[in-house]
Tab-separated table of C-alpha atoms in Angstrom:
chain	number	residue	atom	x	y	z
C	1	UNK	CA	122.518	197.048	226.961
C	2	UNK	CA	124.037	193.436	227.151
C	3	UNK	CA	123.414	191.434	230.038
C	4	UNK	CA	125.376	188.241	231.485
C	5	UNK	CA	124.185	186.094	234.148
C	6	UNK	CA	126.431	183.235	235.468
C	7	UNK	CA	125.202	180.169	237.239
C	8	UNK	CA	126.455	176.865	238.365
C	9	UNK	CA	125.411	174.007	235.975
C	10	UNK	CA	123.760	172.312	238.939
C	11	UNK	CA	122.123	175.144	240.622
C	12	UNK	CA	120.048	177.397	238.061
C	13	UNK	CA	118.849	179.543	240.981
C	14	UNK	CA	122.192	180.546	242.338
C	15	UNK	CA	123.441	183.553	240.538
C	16	UNK	CA	127.332	183.865	240.564
C	17	UNK	CA	127.253	186.986	238.533
C	18	UNK	CA	124.983	189.361	236.915
C	19	UNK	CA	126.097	192.512	235.155
C	20	UNK	CA	125.637	194.842	232.426
C	21	UNK	CA	129.187	196.194	232.534
C	22	UNK	CA	130.265	195.628	228.892
C	23	UNK	CA	134.137	195.325	229.951
C	24	UNK	CA	133.243	192.765	232.457
C	25	UNK	CA	131.007	190.623	230.017
C	26	UNK	CA	133.797	190.709	227.407
C	27	UNK	CA	136.499	189.545	229.992
C	28	UNK	CA	134.378	186.733	231.366
C	29	UNK	CA	133.472	185.439	227.945
C	30	UNK	CA	136.945	185.778	226.643
C	31	UNK	CA	138.301	183.451	229.296
C	32	UNK	CA	136.303	180.764	227.487
C	33	UNK	CA	137.209	181.820	223.983
C	34	UNK	CA	133.848	183.486	223.371
C	35	UNK	CA	134.097	186.961	221.643
C	36	UNK	CA	131.736	189.751	222.119
C	37	UNK	CA	132.299	193.163	220.244
C	38	UNK	CA	130.077	195.985	219.901
C	39	UNK	CA	129.440	197.642	216.466
C	40	UNK	CA	127.443	200.901	216.154
C	41	UNK	CA	123.879	200.553	215.226
C	42	UNK	CA	123.560	202.131	211.824
C	43	UNK	CA	119.886	202.341	211.559
C	44	UNK	CA	117.241	203.240	214.172
C	45	UNK	CA	114.696	201.225	212.388
C	46	UNK	CA	116.713	198.011	211.030
C	47	UNK	CA	113.495	196.206	211.229
C	48	UNK	CA	112.043	198.125	208.418
C	49	UNK	CA	115.035	197.383	206.244
C	50	UNK	CA	114.571	194.380	203.751
C	51	UNK	CA	117.406	191.862	203.950
C	52	UNK	CA	119.519	193.200	201.292
C	53	UNK	CA	119.453	196.947	202.559
C	54	UNK	CA	120.508	195.536	205.946
C	55	UNK	CA	123.494	193.746	204.516
C	56	UNK	CA	124.283	196.758	202.399
C	57	UNK	CA	124.362	198.942	205.508
C	58	UNK	CA	126.986	196.668	207.361
C	59	UNK	CA	128.927	195.632	204.201
C	60	UNK	CA	132.246	196.880	205.436
C	61	UNK	CA	131.943	195.258	208.744
C	62	UNK	CA	130.479	191.972	207.258
C	63	UNK	CA	133.571	191.870	204.732
C	64	UNK	CA	135.944	192.411	207.848
C	65	UNK	CA	134.491	189.464	209.855
C	66	UNK	CA	134.438	187.356	206.887
C	67	UNK	CA	138.044	188.020	206.041
C	68	UNK	CA	139.140	187.690	209.677
C	69	UNK	CA	137.293	184.616	210.550
C	70	UNK	CA	137.244	182.644	207.176
C	71	UNK	CA	133.347	182.992	206.853
C	72	UNK	CA	132.076	182.672	203.318
C	73	UNK	CA	128.411	182.830	203.807
C	74	UNK	CA	126.213	185.479	205.280
C	75	UNK	CA	122.524	185.804	205.631
C	76	UNK	CA	119.829	187.342	207.786
C	77	UNK	CA	117.610	185.667	210.449
C	78	UNK	CA	114.597	187.789	211.641
C	79	UNK	CA	111.401	187.836	213.126
C	80	UNK	CA	109.102	190.785	213.854
C	81	UNK	CA	105.623	190.591	215.543
C	82	UNK	CA	102.590	190.280	213.314
C	83	UNK	CA	99.172	190.277	214.665
C	84	UNK	CA	98.212	187.004	213.111
C	85	UNK	CA	97.774	183.369	214.402
C	86	UNK	CA	99.961	182.253	211.476
C	87	UNK	CA	102.766	184.584	212.725
C	88	UNK	CA	102.247	183.398	216.321
C	89	UNK	CA	102.607	179.597	214.883
C	90	UNK	CA	105.747	180.243	212.967
C	91	UNK	CA	107.275	182.209	215.817
C	92	UNK	CA	106.731	179.410	218.400
C	93	UNK	CA	108.163	176.807	215.787
C	94	UNK	CA	111.044	179.013	215.304
C	95	UNK	CA	111.779	179.542	219.048
C	96	UNK	CA	111.698	175.754	219.531
C	97	UNK	CA	114.302	175.074	216.820
C	98	UNK	CA	117.332	175.933	219.046
C	99	UNK	CA	116.054	175.874	222.431
C	100	UNK	CA	117.789	172.712	223.527
C	101	UNK	CA	121.325	172.300	224.191
C	102	UNK	CA	123.374	171.689	221.007
C	103	UNK	CA	126.783	172.627	219.351
C	104	UNK	CA	127.934	173.400	216.039
C	105	UNK	CA	130.924	172.083	213.793
C	106	UNK	CA	131.950	175.868	213.192
C	107	UNK	CA	132.067	179.000	214.987
C	108	UNK	CA	128.354	180.499	215.407
C	109	UNK	CA	128.850	184.294	214.688
C	110	UNK	CA	125.983	186.648	215.059
C	111	UNK	CA	125.398	190.225	214.852
C	112	UNK	CA	122.116	191.946	216.279
C	113	UNK	CA	121.155	194.691	214.232
C	114	UNK	CA	117.724	194.931	215.886
C	115	UNK	CA	116.196	193.396	218.904
C	116	UNK	CA	117.634	190.948	221.181
C	117	UNK	CA	118.119	187.286	221.778
C	118	UNK	CA	119.652	184.993	224.582
C	119	UNK	CA	122.531	182.852	223.930
C	120	UNK	CA	123.002	180.465	226.981
C	121	UNK	CA	126.368	178.704	226.851
C	122	UNK	CA	127.282	175.754	228.837
C	123	UNK	CA	131.053	176.346	229.827
C	124	UNK	CA	132.917	173.985	232.004
C	125	UNK	CA	130.696	173.514	235.134
C	126	UNK	CA	128.916	177.051	234.652
C	127	UNK	CA	126.022	178.403	232.460
C	128	UNK	CA	126.437	181.767	230.945
C	129	UNK	CA	123.193	183.559	229.859
C	130	UNK	CA	124.160	186.128	227.403
C	131	UNK	CA	121.284	188.456	226.415
C	132	UNK	CA	122.596	190.184	223.140
C	133	UNK	CA	120.885	193.363	222.046
C	134	UNK	CA	121.359	195.641	218.948
C	135	UNK	CA	125.132	196.388	218.310
C	136	UNK	CA	126.323	192.980	219.767
C	137	UNK	CA	128.534	190.713	217.635
C	138	UNK	CA	128.829	187.430	219.404
C	139	UNK	CA	131.156	184.681	218.311
C	140	UNK	CA	130.793	181.402	219.993
C	141	UNK	CA	133.554	178.754	219.155
C	142	UNK	CA	132.843	175.604	217.538
C	143	UNK	CA	131.813	172.861	219.874
C	144	UNK	CA	130.611	175.064	222.669
C	145	UNK	CA	127.374	173.570	224.099
C	146	UNK	CA	124.559	176.132	224.098
C	147	UNK	CA	121.032	177.099	223.300
C	148	UNK	CA	119.265	180.232	221.874
C	149	UNK	CA	116.063	181.758	222.980
C	150	UNK	CA	114.297	184.380	221.003
C	151	UNK	CA	111.479	184.876	223.547
C	152	UNK	CA	107.905	184.504	223.415
C	153	UNK	CA	107.286	187.256	221.084
C	154	UNK	CA	110.389	187.375	218.844
C	155	UNK	CA	111.537	190.766	217.608
C	156	UNK	CA	115.109	190.769	215.985
C	157	UNK	CA	117.135	190.920	213.107
C	158	UNK	CA	120.711	189.045	213.216
C	159	UNK	CA	123.137	188.966	210.540
C	160	UNK	CA	124.544	185.300	210.641
C	161	UNK	CA	128.172	184.310	209.337
C	162	UNK	CA	129.152	180.774	208.269
C	163	UNK	CA	131.959	178.966	206.813
C	164	UNK	CA	129.738	176.249	205.186
C	165	UNK	CA	126.234	176.239	203.869
C	166	UNK	CA	124.871	173.786	206.581
C	167	UNK	CA	126.979	175.476	209.394
C	168	UNK	CA	123.787	176.534	211.244
C	169	UNK	CA	122.806	172.791	211.664
C	170	UNK	CA	122.813	171.877	215.342
C	171	UNK	CA	124.232	168.750	216.963
C	172	UNK	CA	121.717	168.244	219.835
C	173	UNK	CA	123.128	166.664	222.861
C	174	UNK	CA	120.012	165.277	224.171
C	175	UNK	CA	120.824	166.686	227.784
C	176	UNK	CA	117.976	168.250	229.575
C	177	UNK	CA	119.850	171.207	231.097
C	178	UNK	CA	118.213	173.968	229.003
C	179	UNK	CA	114.981	173.388	230.587
C	180	UNK	CA	116.187	174.307	234.130
C	181	UNK	CA	117.690	177.671	233.256
C	182	UNK	CA	115.928	180.947	232.722
C	183	UNK	CA	114.698	181.972	229.379
C	184	UNK	CA	115.120	185.417	227.619
C	185	UNK	CA	111.789	186.815	229.062
C	186	UNK	CA	112.417	185.692	232.577
C	187	UNK	CA	115.912	187.029	232.545
C	188	UNK	CA	114.926	190.469	231.171
C	189	UNK	CA	111.489	190.736	232.894
C	190	UNK	CA	109.820	193.985	232.542
C	191	UNK	CA	112.929	195.765	230.825
C	192	UNK	CA	111.340	195.503	227.416
């Protein structure tokens, strides 16, 4: 189930709101132009499907998003635990890629078909930590400062939507804010 925790940008330990109420989460995010929708999870074992099978499974919904939001490219970002040092190194490197505050020149649209990830949004003078889980489709408007954490042991498959081929490239702000706020594992604790 999705989790939202809101904190002041200058007080990460002060929780203004923490909720798993889907309606409340949708409303809080909508006030800032961020859209959260729920899609049915069409496979209990999406992690076992290859990229093409996963895209085929959600084809109708993917086409709907592309038409509605002007997206032209779709791909899959995924990591699933493997008991090797090579995987641990690859996962750690992938995690660091977007762990600092950045923004994109186009909307960032992601659907979690499996697992979870944390989008932390810096909206006005508050920080919105949004733990997305399987079934969540999050759309973050272009220009919104944010960071993404996949956790210490990433296990997710997300369908990504783009308008341009380089739409995923981040414009990093250089602000140290992300290091002061809870990461995915801290927010979810023993829920896994």
